[in-house]
Coordinates of C-alpha atoms in Angstrom, one line a residue:
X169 CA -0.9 33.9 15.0
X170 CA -1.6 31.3 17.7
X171 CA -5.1 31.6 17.1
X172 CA -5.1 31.2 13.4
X173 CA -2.9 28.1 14.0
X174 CA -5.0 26.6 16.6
X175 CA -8.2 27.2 13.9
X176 CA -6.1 25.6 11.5
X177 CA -5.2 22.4 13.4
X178 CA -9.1 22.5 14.4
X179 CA -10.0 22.0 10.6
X180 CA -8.1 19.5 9.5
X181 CA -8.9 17.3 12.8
X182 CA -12.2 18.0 11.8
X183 CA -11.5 16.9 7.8
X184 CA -9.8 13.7 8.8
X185 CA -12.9 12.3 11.0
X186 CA -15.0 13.6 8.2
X187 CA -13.3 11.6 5.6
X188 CA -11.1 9.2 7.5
X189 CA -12.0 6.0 5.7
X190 CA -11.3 7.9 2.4
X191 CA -7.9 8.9 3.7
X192 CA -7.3 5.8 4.7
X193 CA -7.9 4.1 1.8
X194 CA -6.2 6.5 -0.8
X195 CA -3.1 6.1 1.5
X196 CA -3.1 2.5 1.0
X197 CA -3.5 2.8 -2.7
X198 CA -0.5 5.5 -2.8
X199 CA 1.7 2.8 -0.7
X200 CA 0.9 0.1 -3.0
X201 CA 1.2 1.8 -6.4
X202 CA 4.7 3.2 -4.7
X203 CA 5.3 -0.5 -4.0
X204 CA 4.6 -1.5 -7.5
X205 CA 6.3 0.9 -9.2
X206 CA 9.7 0.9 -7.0
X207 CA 9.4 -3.0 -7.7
X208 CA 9.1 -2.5 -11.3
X209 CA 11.7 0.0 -11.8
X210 CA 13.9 -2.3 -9.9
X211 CA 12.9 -5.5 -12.2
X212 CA 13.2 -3.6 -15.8
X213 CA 9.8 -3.1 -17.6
X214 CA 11.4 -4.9 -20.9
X215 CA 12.0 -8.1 -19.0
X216 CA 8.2 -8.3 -17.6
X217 CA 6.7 -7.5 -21.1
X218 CA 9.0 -9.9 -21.9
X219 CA 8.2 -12.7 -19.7
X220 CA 4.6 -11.9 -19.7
X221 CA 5.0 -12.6 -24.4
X222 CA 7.0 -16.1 -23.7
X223 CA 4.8 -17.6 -20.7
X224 CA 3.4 -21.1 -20.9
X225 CA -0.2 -20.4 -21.3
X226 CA -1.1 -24.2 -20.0
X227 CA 0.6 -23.4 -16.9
X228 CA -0.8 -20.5 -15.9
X229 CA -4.5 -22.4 -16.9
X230 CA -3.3 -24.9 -14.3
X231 CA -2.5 -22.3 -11.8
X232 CA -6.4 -20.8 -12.6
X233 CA -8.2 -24.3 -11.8
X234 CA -6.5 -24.6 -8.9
X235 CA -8.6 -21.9 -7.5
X236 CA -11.5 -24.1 -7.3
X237 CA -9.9 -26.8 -4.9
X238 CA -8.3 -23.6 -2.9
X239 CA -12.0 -22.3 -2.6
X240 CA -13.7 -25.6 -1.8
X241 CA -11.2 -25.9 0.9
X242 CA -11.7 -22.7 2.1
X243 CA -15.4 -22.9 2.6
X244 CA -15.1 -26.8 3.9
X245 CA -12.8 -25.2 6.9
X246 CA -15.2 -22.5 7.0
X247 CA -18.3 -24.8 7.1
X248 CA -16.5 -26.5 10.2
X249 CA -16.1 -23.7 11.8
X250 CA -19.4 -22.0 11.8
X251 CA -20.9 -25.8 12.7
X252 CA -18.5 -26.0 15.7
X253 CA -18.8 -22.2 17.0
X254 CA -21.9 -20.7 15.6
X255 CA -24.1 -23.5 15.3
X256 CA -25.0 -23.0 11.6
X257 CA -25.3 -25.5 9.2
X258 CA -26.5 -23.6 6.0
X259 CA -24.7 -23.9 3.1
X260 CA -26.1 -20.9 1.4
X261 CA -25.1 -18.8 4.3
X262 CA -21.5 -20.1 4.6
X263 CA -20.8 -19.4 0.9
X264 CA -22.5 -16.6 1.1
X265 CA -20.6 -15.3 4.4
X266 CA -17.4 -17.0 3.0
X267 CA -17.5 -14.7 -0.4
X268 CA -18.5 -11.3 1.7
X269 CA -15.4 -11.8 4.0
X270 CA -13.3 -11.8 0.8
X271 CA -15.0 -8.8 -1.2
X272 CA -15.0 -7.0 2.1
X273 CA -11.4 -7.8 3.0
X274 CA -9.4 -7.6 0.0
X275 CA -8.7 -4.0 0.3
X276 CA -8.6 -3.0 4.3
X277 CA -5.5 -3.6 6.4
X278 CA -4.8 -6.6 7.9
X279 CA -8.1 -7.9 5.9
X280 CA -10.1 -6.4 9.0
X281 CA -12.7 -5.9 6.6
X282 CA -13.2 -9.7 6.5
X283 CA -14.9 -9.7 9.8
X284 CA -17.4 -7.6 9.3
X285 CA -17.7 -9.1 5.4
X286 CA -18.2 -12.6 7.4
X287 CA -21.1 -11.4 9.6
X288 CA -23.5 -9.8 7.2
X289 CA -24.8 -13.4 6.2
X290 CA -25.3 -14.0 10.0
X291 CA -27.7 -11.1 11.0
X292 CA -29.1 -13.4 13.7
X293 CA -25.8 -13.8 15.5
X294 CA -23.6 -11.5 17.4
X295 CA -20.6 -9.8 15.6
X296 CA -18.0 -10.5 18.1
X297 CA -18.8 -14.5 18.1
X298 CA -18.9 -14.4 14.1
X299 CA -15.5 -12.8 15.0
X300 CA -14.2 -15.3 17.0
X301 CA -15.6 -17.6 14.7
X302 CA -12.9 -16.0 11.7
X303 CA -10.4 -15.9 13.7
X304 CA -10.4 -19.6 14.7
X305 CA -10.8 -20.0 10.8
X306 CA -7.2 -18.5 10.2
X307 CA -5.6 -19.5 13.1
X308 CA -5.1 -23.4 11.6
X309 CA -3.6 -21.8 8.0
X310 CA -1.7 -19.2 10.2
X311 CA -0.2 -21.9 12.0
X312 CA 0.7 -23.5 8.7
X313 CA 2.6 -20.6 7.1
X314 CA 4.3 -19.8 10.8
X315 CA 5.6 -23.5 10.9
X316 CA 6.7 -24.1 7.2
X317 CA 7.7 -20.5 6.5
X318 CA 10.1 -20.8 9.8
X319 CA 11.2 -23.5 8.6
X320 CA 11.4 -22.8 5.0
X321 CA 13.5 -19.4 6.2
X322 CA 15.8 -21.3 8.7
X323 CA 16.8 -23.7 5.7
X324 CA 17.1 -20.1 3.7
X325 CA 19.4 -18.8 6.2
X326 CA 21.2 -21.2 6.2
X327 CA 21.8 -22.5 2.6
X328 CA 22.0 -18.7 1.2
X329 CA 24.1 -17.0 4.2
X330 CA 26.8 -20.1 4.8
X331 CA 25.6 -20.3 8.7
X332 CA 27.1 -23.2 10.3
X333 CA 25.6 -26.4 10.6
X334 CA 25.3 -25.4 14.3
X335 CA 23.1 -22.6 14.4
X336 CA 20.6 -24.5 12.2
X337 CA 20.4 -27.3 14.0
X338 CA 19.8 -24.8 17.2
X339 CA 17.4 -23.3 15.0
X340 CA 15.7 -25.8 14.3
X341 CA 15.5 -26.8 17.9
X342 CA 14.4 -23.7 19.0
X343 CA 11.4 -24.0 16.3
X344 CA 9.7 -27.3 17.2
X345 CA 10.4 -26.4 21.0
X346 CA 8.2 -23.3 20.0
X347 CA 5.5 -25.1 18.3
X348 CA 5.3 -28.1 20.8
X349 CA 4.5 -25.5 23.6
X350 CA 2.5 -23.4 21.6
X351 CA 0.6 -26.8 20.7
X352 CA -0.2 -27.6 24.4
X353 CA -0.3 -24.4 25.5
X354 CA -3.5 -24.2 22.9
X355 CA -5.4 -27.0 23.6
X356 CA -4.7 -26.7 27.6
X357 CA -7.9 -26.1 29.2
X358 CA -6.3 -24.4 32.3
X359 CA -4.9 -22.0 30.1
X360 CA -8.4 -21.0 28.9
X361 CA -10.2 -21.7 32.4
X362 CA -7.7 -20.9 35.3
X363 CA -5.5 -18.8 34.1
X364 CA -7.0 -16.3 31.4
X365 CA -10.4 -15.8 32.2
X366 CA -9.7 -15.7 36.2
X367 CA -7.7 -12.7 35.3
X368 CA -10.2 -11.2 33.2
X369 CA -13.0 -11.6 36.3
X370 CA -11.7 -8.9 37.7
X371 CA -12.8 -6.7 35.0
X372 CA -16.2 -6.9 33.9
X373 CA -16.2 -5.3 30.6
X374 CA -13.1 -7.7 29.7
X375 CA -14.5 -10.8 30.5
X376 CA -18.3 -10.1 29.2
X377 CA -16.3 -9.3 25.7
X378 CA -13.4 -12.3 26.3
X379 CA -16.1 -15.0 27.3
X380 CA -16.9 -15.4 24.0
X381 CA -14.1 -17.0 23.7
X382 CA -14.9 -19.5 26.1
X383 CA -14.9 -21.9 22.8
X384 CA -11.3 -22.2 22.7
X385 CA -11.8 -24.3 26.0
X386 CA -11.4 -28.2 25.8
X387 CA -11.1 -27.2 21.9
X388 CA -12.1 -30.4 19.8
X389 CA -9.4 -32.6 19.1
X390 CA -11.6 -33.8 16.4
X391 CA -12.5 -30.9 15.0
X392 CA -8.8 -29.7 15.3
X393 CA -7.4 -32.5 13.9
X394 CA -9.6 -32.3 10.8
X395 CA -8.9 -28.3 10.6
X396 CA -5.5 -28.8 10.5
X397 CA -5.7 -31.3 7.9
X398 CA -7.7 -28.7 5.5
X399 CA -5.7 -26.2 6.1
X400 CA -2.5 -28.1 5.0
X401 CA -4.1 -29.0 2.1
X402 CA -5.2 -25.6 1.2
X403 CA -1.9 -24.4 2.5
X404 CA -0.1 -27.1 -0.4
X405 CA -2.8 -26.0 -3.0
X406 CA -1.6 -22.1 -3.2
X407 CA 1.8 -23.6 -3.1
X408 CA 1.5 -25.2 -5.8
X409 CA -0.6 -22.8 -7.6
X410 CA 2.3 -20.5 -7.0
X411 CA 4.8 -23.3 -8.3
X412 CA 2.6 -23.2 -11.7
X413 CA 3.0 -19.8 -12.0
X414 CA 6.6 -19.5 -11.8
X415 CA 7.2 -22.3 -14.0
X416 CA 5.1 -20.5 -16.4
X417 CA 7.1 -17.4 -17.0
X418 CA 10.7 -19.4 -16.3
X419 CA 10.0 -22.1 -18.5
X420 CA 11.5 -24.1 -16.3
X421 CA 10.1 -27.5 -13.6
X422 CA 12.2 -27.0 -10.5
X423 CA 8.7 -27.4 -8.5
X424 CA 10.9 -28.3 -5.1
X425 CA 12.6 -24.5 -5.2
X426 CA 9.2 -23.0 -6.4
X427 CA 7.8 -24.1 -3.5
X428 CA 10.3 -23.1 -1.1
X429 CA 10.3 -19.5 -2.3
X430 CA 6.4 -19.9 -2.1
X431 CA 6.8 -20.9 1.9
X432 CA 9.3 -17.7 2.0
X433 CA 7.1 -15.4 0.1
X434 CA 4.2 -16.4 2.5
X435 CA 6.1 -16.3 5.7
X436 CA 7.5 -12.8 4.9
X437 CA 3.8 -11.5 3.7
X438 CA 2.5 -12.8 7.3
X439 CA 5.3 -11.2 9.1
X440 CA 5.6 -8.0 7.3
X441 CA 2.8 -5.5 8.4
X442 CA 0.1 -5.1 5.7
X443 CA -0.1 -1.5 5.1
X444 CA -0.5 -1.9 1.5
X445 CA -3.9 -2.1 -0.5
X446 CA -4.5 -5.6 -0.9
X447 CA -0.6 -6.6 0.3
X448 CA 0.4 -5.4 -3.2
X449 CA 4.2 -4.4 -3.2
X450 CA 4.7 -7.0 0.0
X451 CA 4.3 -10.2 -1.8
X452 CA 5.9 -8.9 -5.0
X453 CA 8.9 -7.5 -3.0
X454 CA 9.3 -10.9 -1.5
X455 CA 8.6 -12.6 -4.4
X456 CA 11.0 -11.3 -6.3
X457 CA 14.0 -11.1 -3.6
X458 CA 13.4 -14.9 -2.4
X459 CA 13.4 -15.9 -6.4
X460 CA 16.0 -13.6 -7.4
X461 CA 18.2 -15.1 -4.7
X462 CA 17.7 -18.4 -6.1
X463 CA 18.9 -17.6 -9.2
X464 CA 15.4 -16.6 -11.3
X465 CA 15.0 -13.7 -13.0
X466 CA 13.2 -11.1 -11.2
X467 CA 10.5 -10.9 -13.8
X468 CA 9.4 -14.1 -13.5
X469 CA 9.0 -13.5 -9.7
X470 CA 7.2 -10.4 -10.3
X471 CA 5.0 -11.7 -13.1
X472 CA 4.2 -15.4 -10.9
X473 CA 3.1 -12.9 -7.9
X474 CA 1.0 -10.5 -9.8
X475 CA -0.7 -13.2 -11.5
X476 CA -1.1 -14.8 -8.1
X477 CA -2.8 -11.9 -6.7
X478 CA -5.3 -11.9 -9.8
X479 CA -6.2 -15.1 -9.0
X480 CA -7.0 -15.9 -5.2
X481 CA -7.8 -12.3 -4.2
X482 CA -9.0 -10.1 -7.2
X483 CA -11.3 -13.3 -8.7
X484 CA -12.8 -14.2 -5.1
X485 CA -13.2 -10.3 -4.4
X486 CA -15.5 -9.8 -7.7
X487 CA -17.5 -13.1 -7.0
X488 CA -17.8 -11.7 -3.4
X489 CA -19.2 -8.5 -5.1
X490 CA -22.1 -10.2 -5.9
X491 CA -23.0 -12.0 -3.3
X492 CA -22.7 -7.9 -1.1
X493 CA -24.8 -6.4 -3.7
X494 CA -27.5 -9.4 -3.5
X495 CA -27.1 -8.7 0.3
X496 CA -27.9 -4.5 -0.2
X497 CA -30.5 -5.8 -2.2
X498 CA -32.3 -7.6 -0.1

């Protein structure tokens, strides 16, 4: 019996290295469509079909355009960013990387699948500096949601849960106290020099791999400066493409809320770990609880979310398709 169990267990190790990608990837899909479908049943099927009949067509139009600023934006912070790390200048290559990374990373968690997408336009350079390259790319928008979503949350907290004006305040402290040292601590070359990669010395392996990022070192203030500027920008554009949305199915302009629930929606997506396909189900959920609370129907939340995800993931994905089969192709 112990040997028939022990064969057994043998097997199926064997059938999930075989086909662990697969596996993978139909358990995302499963988690997802779970997602989707607990969300729905929660939000009543009538209601979205509903919702979906009365929308404000212009709206959601507007919401659609907006995803050429968001892209432009995208590949100018993109452009800086292979300029400043990877030395390339081409803008062929940068779309073309730029459009991979999204195609590639649409449907892998934590859009891993982005870093490899980003490197297949840069054959001539290592993998692990187009890596660091990426992840300098999202760090400025990361910092963006971080800050606002905190903030948008703390405001949350405290409008939604009656916390006293004391706590806020001491949350808000406890915020910009965060950021300032995070801020310094980032652009502190002793950080980078003295005190990380002296540790790492005394492992070979580690700092080979870790000097790459010797790039974060006496960072650009200019080139800092400029990538946090883009990325507020882009940061504001899905805001208010999200805004659009909303508005669309509500029929109604309170812009100021839509926004807020945008910062909440985006703040819980970044905390939240991605095990979904594509973050469905996440920014839905969120979506609709953050809208909900503030006194929208939950249809309109699910719809604005949905149609949110058609937009700046599914759209960029196909147009990434392209530019991967082109690649293959070649």
């Amino acid at each position: 019996m112990s040997s028939q169990s022990n064969n057994l267990t043998t097997v199926l190790a064997g059938f999930y290295e075989r086909n662990k990608n697969l596996l993978l990837f139909l358990f995302k899909i499963a988690i997802a469509a779970g997602l989707l479908i607990y969300i729905i049943s929660f939000v009543n099927f009538r209601e979205i079909v509903h919702s979906l009949n009365e929308s404000a067509v212009e709206y959601i139009l507007i919401a659609a355009a907006l995803l050429i600023p968001n892209l432009f934006l995208q590949f100018y912070k993109w452009k800086l960013t292979a300029e400043y790390v990877l030395g390339v200048n081409d803008n062929k290559k940068i779309i073309s990387s730029l459009f991979c990374g999204f195609s590639a990373g649409s449907f892998t968690p934590a859009r891993i699948g982005e870093y490899f997408g980003r490197a297949i336009s840069f054959k001539d350079k290592p993998l692990l500096q187009v890596t660091v390259a990426t992840i300098l790319d999202k760090f400025f928008p990361l910092l963006m949601v971080s800050f606002f979503g905190a903030f948008a949350a703390i405001l949350f907290i405290h409008f939604y849960y009656d916390d006293s004006f004391y706590l806020t305040f001491s949350l808000f402290i406890v915020l910009f106290t965060l950021f300032y040292f995070l801020f310094l601590l980032f652009i502190n070359p002793k950080f980078w020099g003295n005190i990380l990669f002296n540790k790492l010395k005394e492992s070979k392996k580690l700092y080979k791999i870790f000097s790459n990022l010797r790039v974060l070192k006496n960072l650009d203030k200019k080139y800092a400066v400029r990538m946090l500027g883009i990325s507020f920008l882009f940061y504001a554009c899905f805001l208010v493409q999200f805004s659009f949305l909303v508005a669309a199915f509500s029929h109604q302009m309170n812009f100021l809320k839509y926004i807020w629930s945008g910062n909440l929606m985006m703040f819980a997506k970044t905390v939240i770990p991605p095990v979904s396909l594509g973050e469905l189900g996440i920014r839905e959920g969120a979506s609709v609880y953050f809208l909900s609370e503030m006194g929208e129907l939950a249809a309109v939340a699910f719809n604005a979310s949905i149609f949110l995800f058609l937009i700046n993931v599914l759209v960029p994905s196909l147009i990434g398709l392209f530019f991967l089969l082109r690649k293959n192709d070649d």
